[in-house]
Structure formats: structure tokens, C-alpha cells
Amino acid sequence: MSLPTIPTISPALTREEAINLIISSIAMEELSLSHIINAEGEKLQFVLGTLPGLTGDFATISDILAVNDSVQEMLNSIAHNQLFLKSKANTAMNSPVLPGATGVTGPTGATGPVEGPTGATGASGATGATGATGATGGTGPVGAIGPTGVVGATGADGAVGPTGANGAGGATGATGPTGVTGATGATGATGPAGPTGATGPTGATGIAGVTGATGSTGDTGPTGPTGPTGAPGPNPTATAGFAANTTGAIITVLLGGTSIPLPNAQLLSGISVNGANTVFTINTAGRYRISYHINTTAALLTSSRLLINGSANTASILSPVVALSNYANEIVIDLAVGATVSLQMFGLAGLATLLGSSAGASLMMIRLS
């Protein structure tokens, strides 16, 4: 490896000029470092999206961490270079321009203080960004099991426990055999009968004896002649009525209710009906069982009920929560002479088509008593 060749400078530089050039070169390097630091700052602004006029997609977390590592490495290199420039500048600034002959050593000055005053603490540098957490290392192998410790000395014996309760007594032994009965002595002679004493007073009546068992039932006597047949009793069910609608009629259901006409298959006894075949009048007072059926061609959300004397009977109301095509209910009610009964659909305005050629609707009234 050859030695470096130093070019000949003409005209030759003076010492002062060389020192000035060195200081100028240091200044130029410092200027270059400032440009590099500014470039690193703009690099951070770019990746963070704060650089004015920047458009496009934002950087990911991994991009930001990579740029942070790059900036940190560059700042470390700049700090090292700064130390060299400082040392070079100190040497240049302290170098004499024209060193002359060494003069006579002057008298020793007074001894200064041992230590100069402590300089002010410089401002703390900005904390660098935290580096990414490294991956967790693998779990180390399990250590060998240590030797078993020495067995401790046996403890002292515990105190004697309390005496247990006495056990249950044993069973009583069997009774010994009975001794032999001695012989019976001879009966003495009967003495003579004494005279009969006077009759004593009658004693109180004794307690009644137990009733003897009932004797067997005697034979049934012959059946007597049949009595005359009584007059026929009243027949409450003779008062009844039935009516239906088999025409497939279309009923216009109103919110307040629409009465259903029942002109077909009428069988009325003690009950009359108006000309529209919608109102049935009771002509005999009593307790009645009333039932009705309504069958439509399509499922509807309408409700059904009976009107008694023009008012809805609560027990007869059928209000489904899902659409139905078959409605049926019955009640038992006391009705006076002149009471009226009607069958209605109500609750949802619309059209209801009754089944045709069959029981589209029917009403039955039977007097029970």
C-alpha cells in the first residue's frame, strides 16, 4: 500500500491561512450536517403525513418504525461526527498563528482554586422513540430436581383421648323352667244348707244387653197393580230455535259490528225472527243455551259475538290473535220474555265470504228450564 501524495500548493499557504481554511472546512461540514438533520426531519414529516402538500396513502405502523430506526441511526452518526468536528475546531482555535522562540519562564502564579465552579447543566435531549419490542425468547429447559431433604425427627406422642361411652347392656337371659305343681288336696264335705233369708230389695236395672243380629229378610210380597199414568210434565226444550246461512253470502264487516242474516233451515218454536232474519225474539222466559258457528272461505282477523237485547255479551266474544276461518262459541243465559238475540262479526273493516252450500253461519237456542 503506497503512502498518500500531498499535492504541492503554490503559492505556499501561511500558517494563519491554513488555520483559517481548517476552520472554514469545519463550518462547511457543520452546514452539511444541519442540512442532513433537516432532511431527516422532513423524512419523519413525510411518513407521519404532516408534510405540507402531501397526498396519497398513509404509512403503516411498520413503515413508521422502520423510518424511526433509520433516523435514529443517522442522528447517532451525526453525533459521533460532531465530536470529531468539535475536537478539530478546538485544536485549530488554540493553535498559535506565529509561534516564536520560547520565552523565559515567568514566575509561578498564585495557585488558583482546586476546582472551578460547576457549569450549568445542559438541557436534556429529547427522548428517542421507543424501539419495537423484541420477540419473546423460548422457555429454558426445566432444571434438575434437587435432592430429597433429610426426614425430620418423629414428633412426641399426642395426649390420650377421652374414654369412650359405655356400650349397650347385653340381652336378658332366658327365664328358667317352671317347677312341678304340687298335688291338689282332697275336697272337704259339703255343710248343710242354711235357712233361706228374706228377699232383698229389687236391684237397679242392669245395662241393656247388646242388640242381637238382624234376622234374615223375608220374602218379597207380590207387586201391586200399576197406578194410572200421570199427566205429562212440561217440556222446556220444546222452546228452541235454529237458523243458518247456506247461501255463501258476503258480509260487509264494520268496526262497530255487522249482524249476519240467517234465512235458511229455520226451525223456531216459541222464538220469532224479524224480516231481515237478523234479530230473534224470545217469547218464553227461561234459562237458554245459545251456540253459534261462523265458517268463512278465507282466514280473517275479525271477531265474533252475540248481541243480547242490542248489547254485546262478553262471554260470547271470540277475538283471535291470528287469522281464523272458523268461529264457534256458546253461552248459558237467563232471558226474559221479549229478549232479542243477534249474531255479529266486528272489529276489522272488510269483506267476509261465508261458505256456500254448507253451514256458512248458524245459530241454535235451546230453553233448558
mmCIF file of C-alpha atoms in Angstrom:
data_model
loop_
_atom_site.group_PDB
_atom_site.id
_atom_site.type_symbol
_atom_site.label_atom_id
_atom_site.label_comp_id
_atom_site.label_asym_id
_atom_site.label_seq_id
_atom_site.Cartn_x
_atom_site.Cartn_y
_atom_site.Cartn_z
ATOM 1 C CA MET A 1 0.000 0.000 0.000
ATOM 2 C CA SER A 2 1.535 3.339 -1.062
ATOM 3 C CA LEU A 3 1.612 6.477 1.036
ATOM 4 C CA PRO A 4 -0.784 9.311 0.208
ATOM 5 C CA THR A 5 0.518 12.019 -2.076
ATOM 6 C CA ILE A 6 0.092 15.556 -0.803
ATOM 7 C CA PRO A 7 -0.284 17.986 -3.704
ATOM 8 C CA THR A 8 2.054 20.984 -3.898
ATOM 9 C CA ILE A 9 0.248 24.181 -3.094
ATOM 10 C CA SER A 10 1.520 27.225 -4.849
ATOM 11 C CA PRO A 11 1.926 29.776 -3.588
ATOM 12 C CA ALA A 12 2.566 28.192 -0.209
ATOM 13 C CA LEU A 13 -0.015 28.887 2.481
ATOM 14 C CA THR A 14 0.918 30.673 5.605
ATOM 15 C CA ARG A 15 0.102 29.094 8.951
ATOM 16 C CA GLU A 16 -2.669 31.614 9.527
ATOM 17 C CA GLU A 17 -4.225 30.823 6.134
ATOM 18 C CA ALA A 18 -4.079 27.070 6.811
ATOM 19 C CA ILE A 19 -5.788 27.514 10.170
ATOM 20 C CA ASN A 20 -8.489 29.677 8.554
ATOM 21 C CA LEU A 21 -9.074 27.045 5.845
ATOM 22 C CA ILE A 22 -9.404 24.337 8.520
ATOM 23 C CA ILE A 23 -11.951 26.452 10.412
ATOM 24 C CA SER A 24 -13.826 27.118 7.132
ATOM 25 C CA SER A 25 -13.925 23.401 6.330
ATOM 26 C CA ILE A 26 -15.334 22.711 9.813
ATOM 27 C CA ALA A 27 -18.014 25.347 9.226
ATOM 28 C CA MET A 28 -18.914 23.764 5.853
ATOM 29 C CA GLU A 29 -19.193 20.332 7.473
ATOM 30 C CA GLU A 30 -21.429 21.777 10.204
ATOM 31 C CA LEU A 31 -23.624 23.321 7.484
ATOM 32 C CA SER A 32 -23.802 19.948 5.718
ATOM 33 C CA LEU A 33 -24.794 18.232 8.967
ATOM 34 C CA SER A 34 -27.560 20.786 9.523
ATOM 35 C CA HIS A 35 -28.930 20.013 6.045
ATOM 36 C CA ILE A 36 -28.812 16.271 6.810
ATOM 37 C CA ILE A 37 -30.692 16.823 10.129
ATOM 38 C CA ASN A 38 -33.306 18.908 8.296
ATOM 39 C CA ALA A 39 -33.675 16.128 5.693
ATOM 40 C CA GLU A 40 -34.211 13.554 8.459
ATOM 41 C CA GLY A 41 -36.909 15.809 9.974
ATOM 42 C CA GLU A 42 -38.707 16.053 6.622
ATOM 43 C CA LYS A 43 -38.442 12.277 6.316
ATOM 44 C CA LEU A 44 -40.345 11.954 9.623
ATOM 45 C CA GLN A 45 -42.902 14.547 8.476
ATOM 46 C CA PHE A 46 -43.441 12.571 5.284
ATOM 47 C CA VAL A 47 -44.018 9.228 6.970
ATOM 48 C CA LEU A 48 -46.295 10.829 9.615
ATOM 49 C CA GLY A 49 -48.309 12.623 6.914
ATOM 50 C CA THR A 50 -47.658 16.154 8.315
ATOM 51 C CA LEU A 51 -45.558 17.413 5.373
ATOM 52 C CA PRO A 52 -47.426 20.302 3.658
ATOM 53 C CA GLY A 53 -48.909 19.407 0.263
ATOM 54 C CA LEU A 54 -48.580 15.653 0.881
ATOM 55 C CA THR A 55 -51.245 13.419 -0.756
ATOM 56 C CA GLY A 56 -51.695 9.676 -1.074
ATOM 57 C CA ASP A 57 -51.971 6.716 1.300
ATOM 58 C CA PHE A 58 -50.784 6.947 4.903
ATOM 59 C CA ALA A 59 -47.810 4.937 6.142
ATOM 60 C CA THR A 60 -48.336 1.774 8.196
ATOM 61 C CA ILE A 61 -47.030 1.230 11.725
ATOM 62 C CA SER A 62 -44.203 -0.942 10.355
ATOM 63 C CA ASP A 63 -43.217 1.863 7.926
ATOM 64 C CA ILE A 64 -43.109 4.405 10.766
ATOM 65 C CA LEU A 65 -40.971 2.104 12.940
ATOM 66 C CA ALA A 66 -38.527 1.465 10.061
ATOM 67 C CA VAL A 67 -38.133 5.187 9.342
ATOM 68 C CA ASN A 68 -37.678 5.864 13.069
ATOM 69 C CA ASP A 69 -34.823 3.332 13.212
ATOM 70 C CA SER A 70 -33.199 4.908 10.122
ATOM 71 C CA VAL A 71 -33.407 8.436 11.597
ATOM 72 C CA GLN A 72 -32.017 7.214 14.909
ATOM 73 C CA GLU A 73 -29.006 5.603 13.210
ATOM 74 C CA MET A 74 -28.343 8.795 11.198
ATOM 75 C CA LEU A 75 -28.535 11.008 14.333
ATOM 76 C CA ASN A 76 -26.074 8.674 16.109
ATOM 77 C CA SER A 77 -23.606 9.051 13.187
ATOM 78 C CA ILE A 78 -24.075 12.840 13.203
ATOM 79 C CA ALA A 79 -23.410 12.947 16.965
ATOM 80 C CA HIS A 80 -20.144 10.995 16.508
ATOM 81 C CA ASN A 81 -19.061 13.240 13.647
ATOM 82 C CA GLN A 82 -19.912 16.280 15.776
ATOM 83 C CA LEU A 83 -17.470 15.095 18.434
ATOM 84 C CA PHE A 84 -14.650 14.896 15.827
ATOM 85 C CA LEU A 85 -15.512 18.361 14.450
ATOM 86 C CA LYS A 86 -15.526 19.832 17.948
ATOM 87 C CA SER A 87 -12.111 18.360 18.698
ATOM 88 C CA LYS A 88 -10.754 19.623 15.373
ATOM 89 C CA ALA A 89 -12.216 23.117 15.958
ATOM 90 C CA ASN A 90 -10.761 23.300 19.482
ATOM 91 C CA THR A 91 -7.319 22.340 18.181
ATOM 92 C CA ALA A 92 -7.471 24.862 15.340
ATOM 93 C CA MET A 93 -8.717 27.665 17.548
ATOM 94 C CA ASN A 94 -5.998 27.043 20.151
ATOM 95 C CA SER A 95 -3.153 26.793 17.639
ATOM 96 C CA PRO A 96 -0.806 29.886 17.670
ATOM 97 C CA VAL A 97 -0.529 31.699 14.353
ATOM 98 C CA LEU A 98 3.203 32.560 14.544
ATOM 99 C CA PRO A 99 4.965 30.571 17.226
ATOM 100 C CA GLY A 100 8.182 32.358 18.238
ATOM 101 C CA ALA A 101 11.055 31.224 20.383
ATOM 102 C CA THR A 102 10.171 30.021 23.778
ATOM 103 C CA GLY A 103 10.428 32.880 26.209
ATOM 104 C CA VAL A 104 11.786 32.833 29.715
ATOM 105 C CA THR A 105 9.581 31.067 32.116
ATOM 106 C CA GLY A 106 7.695 33.618 34.120
ATOM 107 C CA PRO A 107 7.164 33.427 37.807
ATOM 108 C CA THR A 108 4.709 30.905 39.011
ATOM 109 C CA GLY A 109 1.347 32.490 39.510
ATOM 110 C CA ALA A 110 -0.715 32.172 42.586
ATOM 111 C CA THR A 111 -2.360 28.829 42.976
ATOM 112 C CA GLY A 112 -5.937 29.023 41.862
ATOM 113 C CA PRO A 113 -8.830 27.223 43.377
ATOM 114 C CA VAL A 114 -8.639 23.475 43.212
ATOM 115 C CA GLU A 115 -11.832 23.181 41.197
ATOM 116 C CA GLY A 116 -13.616 25.751 39.149
ATOM 117 C CA PRO A 117 -17.318 26.323 39.566
ATOM 118 C CA THR A 118 -19.523 23.644 38.094
ATOM 119 C CA GLY A 119 -21.022 24.708 34.808
ATOM 120 C CA ALA A 120 -24.768 24.851 34.305
ATOM 121 C CA THR A 121 -26.345 21.537 33.397
ATOM 122 C CA GLY A 122 -27.178 21.384 29.742
ATOM 123 C CA ALA A 123 -30.747 20.844 28.589
ATOM 124 C CA SER A 124 -31.773 17.218 28.351
ATOM 125 C CA GLY A 125 -32.011 15.932 24.848
ATOM 126 C CA ALA A 126 -35.360 14.770 23.512
ATOM 127 C CA THR A 127 -36.193 11.204 24.394
ATOM 128 C CA GLY A 128 -35.822 8.944 21.405
ATOM 129 C CA ALA A 129 -38.730 6.876 20.173
ATOM 130 C CA THR A 130 -39.143 3.511 21.859
ATOM 131 C CA GLY A 131 -37.928 0.710 19.674
ATOM 132 C CA ALA A 132 -40.178 -2.204 18.753
ATOM 133 C CA THR A 133 -40.407 -4.907 21.420
ATOM 134 C CA GLY A 134 -38.273 -7.900 20.549
ATOM 135 C CA ALA A 135 -39.748 -11.355 20.252
ATOM 136 C CA THR A 136 -40.015 -13.334 23.499
ATOM 137 C CA GLY A 137 -37.265 -15.881 23.856
ATOM 138 C CA GLY A 138 -38.061 -19.548 24.121
ATOM 139 C CA THR A 139 -38.660 -21.067 27.552
ATOM 140 C CA GLY A 140 -35.486 -22.558 29.012
ATOM 141 C CA PRO A 141 -35.278 -26.213 29.993
ATOM 142 C CA VAL A 142 -36.596 -27.266 33.404
ATOM 143 C CA GLY A 143 -33.837 -27.530 35.987
ATOM 144 C CA ALA A 144 -32.931 -30.833 37.569
ATOM 145 C CA ILE A 145 -34.874 -31.878 40.700
ATOM 146 C CA GLY A 146 -32.895 -31.188 43.866
ATOM 147 C CA PRO A 147 -32.027 -33.959 46.348
ATOM 148 C CA THR A 148 -34.679 -35.000 48.884
ATOM 149 C CA GLY A 149 -34.246 -33.326 52.265
ATOM 150 C CA VAL A 150 -33.464 -35.240 55.452
ATOM 151 C CA VAL A 151 -36.505 -36.758 57.193
ATOM 152 C CA GLY A 152 -37.375 -34.737 60.307
ATOM 153 C CA ALA A 153 -37.443 -36.244 63.795
ATOM 154 C CA THR A 154 -40.649 -38.006 64.892
ATOM 155 C CA GLY A 155 -42.879 -35.733 66.979
ATOM 156 C CA ALA A 156 -43.871 -36.532 70.581
ATOM 157 C CA ASP A 157 -46.928 -38.795 71.178
ATOM 158 C CA GLY A 158 -50.213 -36.900 71.457
ATOM 159 C CA ALA A 159 -52.280 -36.874 74.658
ATOM 160 C CA VAL A 160 -54.516 -39.886 75.387
ATOM 161 C CA GLY A 161 -58.059 -39.277 74.085
ATOM 162 C CA PRO A 162 -61.109 -39.342 76.425
ATOM 163 C CA THR A 163 -62.649 -42.716 77.402
ATOM 164 C CA GLY A 164 -65.451 -43.768 75.064
ATOM 165 C CA ALA A 165 -69.087 -44.152 76.207
ATOM 166 C CA ASN A 166 -70.164 -47.486 77.816
ATOM 167 C CA GLY A 167 -71.579 -49.968 75.364
ATOM 168 C CA ALA A 168 -75.281 -51.024 75.443
ATOM 169 C CA GLY A 169 -76.291 -53.648 78.064
ATOM 170 C CA GLY A 170 -76.474 -57.253 76.979
ATOM 171 C CA ALA A 171 -79.803 -59.031 76.380
ATOM 172 C CA THR A 172 -81.630 -60.545 79.446
ATOM 173 C CA GLY A 173 -81.103 -64.241 79.758
ATOM 174 C CA ALA A 174 -83.966 -66.730 79.159
ATOM 175 C CA THR A 175 -86.403 -67.493 82.093
ATOM 176 C CA GLY A 176 -85.734 -70.809 83.778
ATOM 177 C CA PRO A 177 -88.339 -73.654 83.591
ATOM 178 C CA THR A 178 -91.351 -73.549 85.998
ATOM 179 C CA GLY A 179 -91.207 -76.039 88.825
ATOM 180 C CA VAL A 180 -93.675 -79.013 89.038
ATOM 181 C CA THR A 181 -97.146 -78.135 90.537
ATOM 182 C CA GLY A 182 -97.856 -79.896 93.798
ATOM 183 C CA ALA A 183 -100.816 -82.324 94.124
ATOM 184 C CA THR A 184 -104.311 -80.829 94.944
ATOM 185 C CA GLY A 185 -105.637 -81.639 98.403
ATOM 186 C CA ALA A 186 -108.930 -83.630 98.863
ATOM 187 C CA THR A 187 -112.234 -81.591 98.835
ATOM 188 C CA GLY A 188 -113.932 -81.298 102.248
ATOM 189 C CA ALA A 189 -117.531 -82.482 102.871
ATOM 190 C CA THR A 190 -120.370 -80.014 101.995
ATOM 191 C CA GLY A 191 -122.025 -78.469 105.022
ATOM 192 C CA PRO A 192 -125.870 -78.438 105.488
ATOM 193 C CA ALA A 193 -127.845 -75.664 103.682
ATOM 194 C CA GLY A 194 -128.771 -72.704 105.905
ATOM 195 C CA PRO A 195 -132.310 -71.270 106.113
ATOM 196 C CA THR A 196 -133.488 -69.031 103.235
ATOM 197 C CA GLY A 197 -133.020 -65.348 104.026
ATOM 198 C CA ALA A 198 -135.632 -62.638 103.484
ATOM 199 C CA THR A 199 -135.993 -61.269 99.917
ATOM 200 C CA GLY A 200 -133.848 -58.248 99.467
ATOM 201 C CA PRO A 201 -134.919 -55.077 97.673
ATOM 202 C CA THR A 202 -135.035 -55.111 93.871
ATOM 203 C CA GLY A 203 -131.703 -54.109 92.380
ATOM 204 C CA ALA A 204 -131.222 -51.353 89.842
ATOM 205 C CA THR A 205 -131.961 -52.150 86.223
ATOM 206 C CA GLY A 206 -128.902 -53.544 84.561
ATOM 207 C CA ILE A 207 -127.286 -52.142 81.428
ATOM 208 C CA ALA A 208 -129.150 -53.045 78.239
ATOM 209 C CA GLY A 209 -127.632 -56.025 76.506
ATOM 210 C CA VAL A 210 -126.142 -55.951 73.066
ATOM 211 C CA THR A 211 -128.715 -55.874 70.244
ATOM 212 C CA GLY A 212 -128.993 -59.216 68.625
ATOM 213 C CA ALA A 213 -128.168 -59.815 64.977
ATOM 214 C CA THR A 214 -130.796 -58.756 62.407
ATOM 215 C CA GLY A 215 -132.829 -61.615 61.171
ATOM 216 C CA SER A 216 -132.893 -62.591 57.509
ATOM 217 C CA THR A 217 -135.144 -60.582 55.157
ATOM 218 C CA GLY A 218 -138.481 -62.138 54.494
ATOM 219 C CA ASP A 219 -139.777 -62.965 51.040
ATOM 220 C CA THR A 220 -140.883 -60.055 48.831
ATOM 221 C CA GLY A 221 -144.609 -59.679 48.652
ATOM 222 C CA PRO A 222 -146.463 -59.665 45.330
ATOM 223 C CA THR A 223 -146.279 -56.446 43.209
ATOM 224 C CA GLY A 224 -149.336 -54.282 43.498
ATOM 225 C CA PRO A 225 -151.285 -53.114 40.470
ATOM 226 C CA THR A 226 -149.759 -50.269 38.357
ATOM 227 C CA GLY A 227 -151.215 -46.885 39.170
ATOM 228 C CA PRO A 228 -152.656 -44.626 36.494
ATOM 229 C CA THR A 229 -150.145 -42.650 34.328
ATOM 230 C CA GLY A 230 -149.723 -39.060 35.477
ATOM 231 C CA ALA A 231 -150.262 -36.067 33.284
ATOM 232 C CA PRO A 232 -147.251 -35.186 31.048
ATOM 233 C CA GLY A 233 -144.871 -32.690 32.701
ATOM 234 C CA PRO A 234 -143.723 -29.508 30.977
ATOM 235 C CA ASN A 235 -141.014 -29.905 28.298
ATOM 236 C CA PRO A 236 -138.680 -26.845 28.461
ATOM 237 C CA THR A 237 -136.746 -27.914 25.367
ATOM 238 C CA ALA A 238 -139.896 -27.579 23.302
ATOM 239 C CA THR A 239 -138.949 -23.902 23.199
ATOM 240 C CA ALA A 240 -135.994 -23.867 20.817
ATOM 241 C CA GLY A 241 -134.786 -22.365 17.601
ATOM 242 C CA PHE A 242 -132.250 -22.986 14.835
ATOM 243 C CA ALA A 243 -131.338 -20.902 11.785
ATOM 244 C CA ALA A 244 -128.459 -20.877 9.304
ATOM 245 C CA ASN A 245 -126.977 -19.123 6.264
ATOM 246 C CA THR A 246 -126.030 -21.545 3.462
ATOM 247 C CA THR A 247 -126.022 -19.100 0.539
ATOM 248 C CA GLY A 248 -122.294 -18.143 0.604
ATOM 249 C CA ALA A 249 -123.257 -14.552 1.443
ATOM 250 C CA ILE A 250 -120.642 -11.773 1.502
ATOM 251 C CA ILE A 251 -120.768 -9.897 4.817
ATOM 252 C CA THR A 252 -119.504 -6.299 4.884
ATOM 253 C CA VAL A 253 -117.879 -6.221 8.321
ATOM 254 C CA LEU A 254 -117.858 -2.800 10.029
ATOM 255 C CA LEU A 255 -115.761 -1.738 13.028
ATOM 256 C CA GLY A 256 -118.872 -1.404 15.183
ATOM 257 C CA GLY A 257 -120.238 -4.768 14.049
ATOM 258 C CA THR A 258 -122.437 -6.250 11.303
ATOM 259 C CA SER A 259 -125.319 -8.671 12.033
ATOM 260 C CA ILE A 260 -125.297 -11.884 9.967
ATOM 261 C CA PRO A 261 -128.653 -12.816 8.340
ATOM 262 C CA LEU A 262 -129.747 -16.427 8.936
ATOM 263 C CA PRO A 263 -132.593 -17.114 6.476
ATOM 264 C CA ASN A 264 -132.051 -20.835 5.851
ATOM 265 C CA ALA A 265 -133.101 -24.036 7.663
ATOM 266 C CA GLN A 266 -135.148 -22.138 10.249
ATOM 267 C CA LEU A 267 -136.793 -24.298 12.954
ATOM 268 C CA LEU A 268 -138.380 -21.938 15.503
ATOM 269 C CA SER A 269 -140.632 -22.905 18.446
ATOM 270 C CA GLY A 270 -141.527 -20.159 20.922
ATOM 271 C CA ILE A 271 -138.984 -17.891 19.139
ATOM 272 C CA SER A 272 -139.692 -15.422 16.336
ATOM 273 C CA VAL A 273 -137.436 -13.608 13.826
ATOM 274 C CA ASN A 274 -137.601 -10.229 12.111
ATOM 275 C CA GLY A 275 -137.945 -9.707 8.345
ATOM 276 C CA ALA A 276 -134.149 -9.314 7.839
ATOM 277 C CA ASN A 277 -133.574 -12.675 9.574
ATOM 278 C CA THR A 278 -131.020 -10.982 11.898
ATOM 279 C CA VAL A 279 -132.913 -10.448 15.205
ATOM 280 C CA PHE A 280 -134.504 -13.403 17.074
ATOM 281 C CA THR A 281 -137.082 -12.629 19.822
ATOM 282 C CA ILE A 282 -137.614 -14.899 22.872
ATOM 283 C CA ASN A 283 -141.334 -15.426 23.666
ATOM 284 C CA THR A 284 -140.921 -17.683 26.736
ATOM 285 C CA ALA A 285 -138.782 -16.670 29.719
ATOM 286 C CA GLY A 286 -136.218 -19.166 30.984
ATOM 287 C CA ARG A 287 -132.600 -20.276 31.007
ATOM 288 C CA TYR A 288 -131.277 -20.764 27.465
ATOM 289 C CA ARG A 289 -128.216 -22.426 25.960
ATOM 290 C CA ILE A 290 -127.149 -20.423 22.881
ATOM 291 C CA SER A 291 -124.369 -21.553 20.493
ATOM 292 C CA TYR A 292 -123.137 -20.240 17.152
ATOM 293 C CA HIS A 293 -120.759 -21.172 14.294
ATOM 294 C CA ILE A 294 -119.268 -18.993 11.516
ATOM 295 C CA ASN A 295 -117.258 -20.513 8.643
ATOM 296 C CA THR A 296 -115.552 -18.255 6.037
ATOM 297 C CA THR A 297 -113.765 -19.054 2.801
ATOM 298 C CA ALA A 298 -110.550 -17.317 3.965
ATOM 299 C CA ALA A 299 -108.836 -16.745 7.297
ATOM 300 C CA LEU A 300 -109.652 -13.320 8.783
ATOM 301 C CA LEU A 301 -108.654 -11.260 11.833
ATOM 302 C CA THR A 302 -112.260 -10.241 12.524
ATOM 303 C CA SER A 303 -114.055 -11.039 15.815
ATOM 304 C CA SER A 304 -117.469 -12.589 16.513
ATOM 305 C CA ARG A 305 -120.096 -12.133 19.288
ATOM 306 C CA LEU A 306 -123.748 -12.398 20.325
ATOM 307 C CA LEU A 307 -125.891 -9.300 20.934
ATOM 308 C CA ILE A 308 -128.401 -9.776 23.774
ATOM 309 C CA ASN A 309 -131.021 -7.032 23.779
ATOM 310 C CA GLY A 310 -128.729 -4.991 21.479
ATOM 311 C CA SER A 311 -125.648 -5.200 23.783
ATOM 312 C CA ALA A 312 -122.567 -7.369 23.311
ATOM 313 C CA ASN A 313 -122.395 -10.412 25.594
ATOM 314 C CA THR A 314 -118.792 -10.586 26.852
ATOM 315 C CA ALA A 315 -118.754 -14.366 27.345
ATOM 316 C CA SER A 316 -119.755 -14.885 23.715
ATOM 317 C CA ILE A 317 -116.954 -12.732 22.186
ATOM 318 C CA LEU A 318 -114.262 -14.547 20.205
ATOM 319 C CA SER A 319 -111.305 -12.212 19.298
ATOM 320 C CA PRO A 320 -108.451 -14.283 17.774
ATOM 321 C CA VAL A 321 -104.806 -13.123 17.773
ATOM 322 C CA VAL A 322 -104.192 -14.929 14.471
ATOM 323 C CA ALA A 323 -106.403 -15.097 11.403
ATOM 324 C CA LEU A 324 -109.217 -17.688 11.576
ATOM 325 C CA SER A 325 -111.770 -19.087 9.158
ATOM 326 C CA ASN A 326 -113.849 -20.959 11.788
ATOM 327 C CA TYR A 327 -115.553 -19.222 14.745
ATOM 328 C CA ALA A 328 -117.554 -21.104 17.400
ATOM 329 C CA ASN A 329 -118.765 -20.312 20.950
ATOM 330 C CA GLU A 330 -121.685 -20.964 23.293
ATOM 331 C CA ILE A 331 -123.179 -19.439 26.455
ATOM 332 C CA VAL A 332 -125.915 -20.204 29.036
ATOM 333 C CA ILE A 333 -128.025 -17.169 29.966
ATOM 334 C CA ASP A 334 -131.353 -16.286 31.610
ATOM 335 C CA LEU A 335 -133.679 -14.450 29.181
ATOM 336 C CA ALA A 336 -136.965 -12.670 29.820
ATOM 337 C CA VAL A 337 -139.965 -12.528 27.500
ATOM 338 C CA GLY A 338 -139.152 -10.157 24.618
ATOM 339 C CA ALA A 339 -135.377 -10.549 24.851
ATOM 340 C CA THR A 340 -133.570 -10.369 21.481
ATOM 341 C CA VAL A 341 -130.557 -12.336 20.166
ATOM 342 C CA SER A 342 -128.360 -11.482 17.137
ATOM 343 C CA LEU A 343 -125.125 -12.935 15.687
ATOM 344 C CA GLN A 344 -122.459 -10.411 14.627
ATOM 345 C CA MET A 345 -118.934 -10.062 13.160
ATOM 346 C CA PHE A 346 -116.933 -6.952 14.164
ATOM 347 C CA GLY A 347 -113.543 -5.410 14.861
ATOM 348 C CA LEU A 348 -111.908 -5.161 11.406
ATOM 349 C CA ALA A 349 -113.482 -3.445 8.417
ATOM 350 C CA GLY A 350 -113.549 -5.668 5.359
ATOM 351 C CA LEU A 351 -115.436 -8.369 3.484
ATOM 352 C CA ALA A 352 -116.112 -11.839 4.878
ATOM 353 C CA THR A 353 -117.410 -14.512 2.479
ATOM 354 C CA LEU A 354 -119.387 -17.309 4.173
ATOM 355 C CA LEU A 355 -119.111 -20.897 2.931
ATOM 356 C CA GLY A 356 -121.794 -21.689 0.360
ATOM 357 C CA SER A 357 -123.915 -24.851 0.109
ATOM 358 C CA SER A 358 -122.971 -25.609 3.718
ATOM 359 C CA ALA A 359 -123.202 -24.083 7.180
ATOM 360 C CA GLY A 360 -121.637 -20.704 6.433
ATOM 361 C CA ALA A 361 -123.154 -19.475 9.717
ATOM 362 C CA SER A 362 -125.627 -20.975 12.211
ATOM 363 C CA LEU A 363 -127.345 -20.070 15.495
ATOM 364 C CA MET A 364 -129.012 -22.507 17.971
ATOM 365 C CA MET A 365 -131.117 -21.532 21.025
ATOM 366 C CA ILE A 366 -132.477 -24.190 23.446
ATOM 367 C CA ARG A 367 -134.513 -23.454 26.606
ATOM 368 C CA LEU A 368 -133.122 -25.546 29.480
ATOM 369 C CA SER A 369 -135.550 -24.601 32.247
#
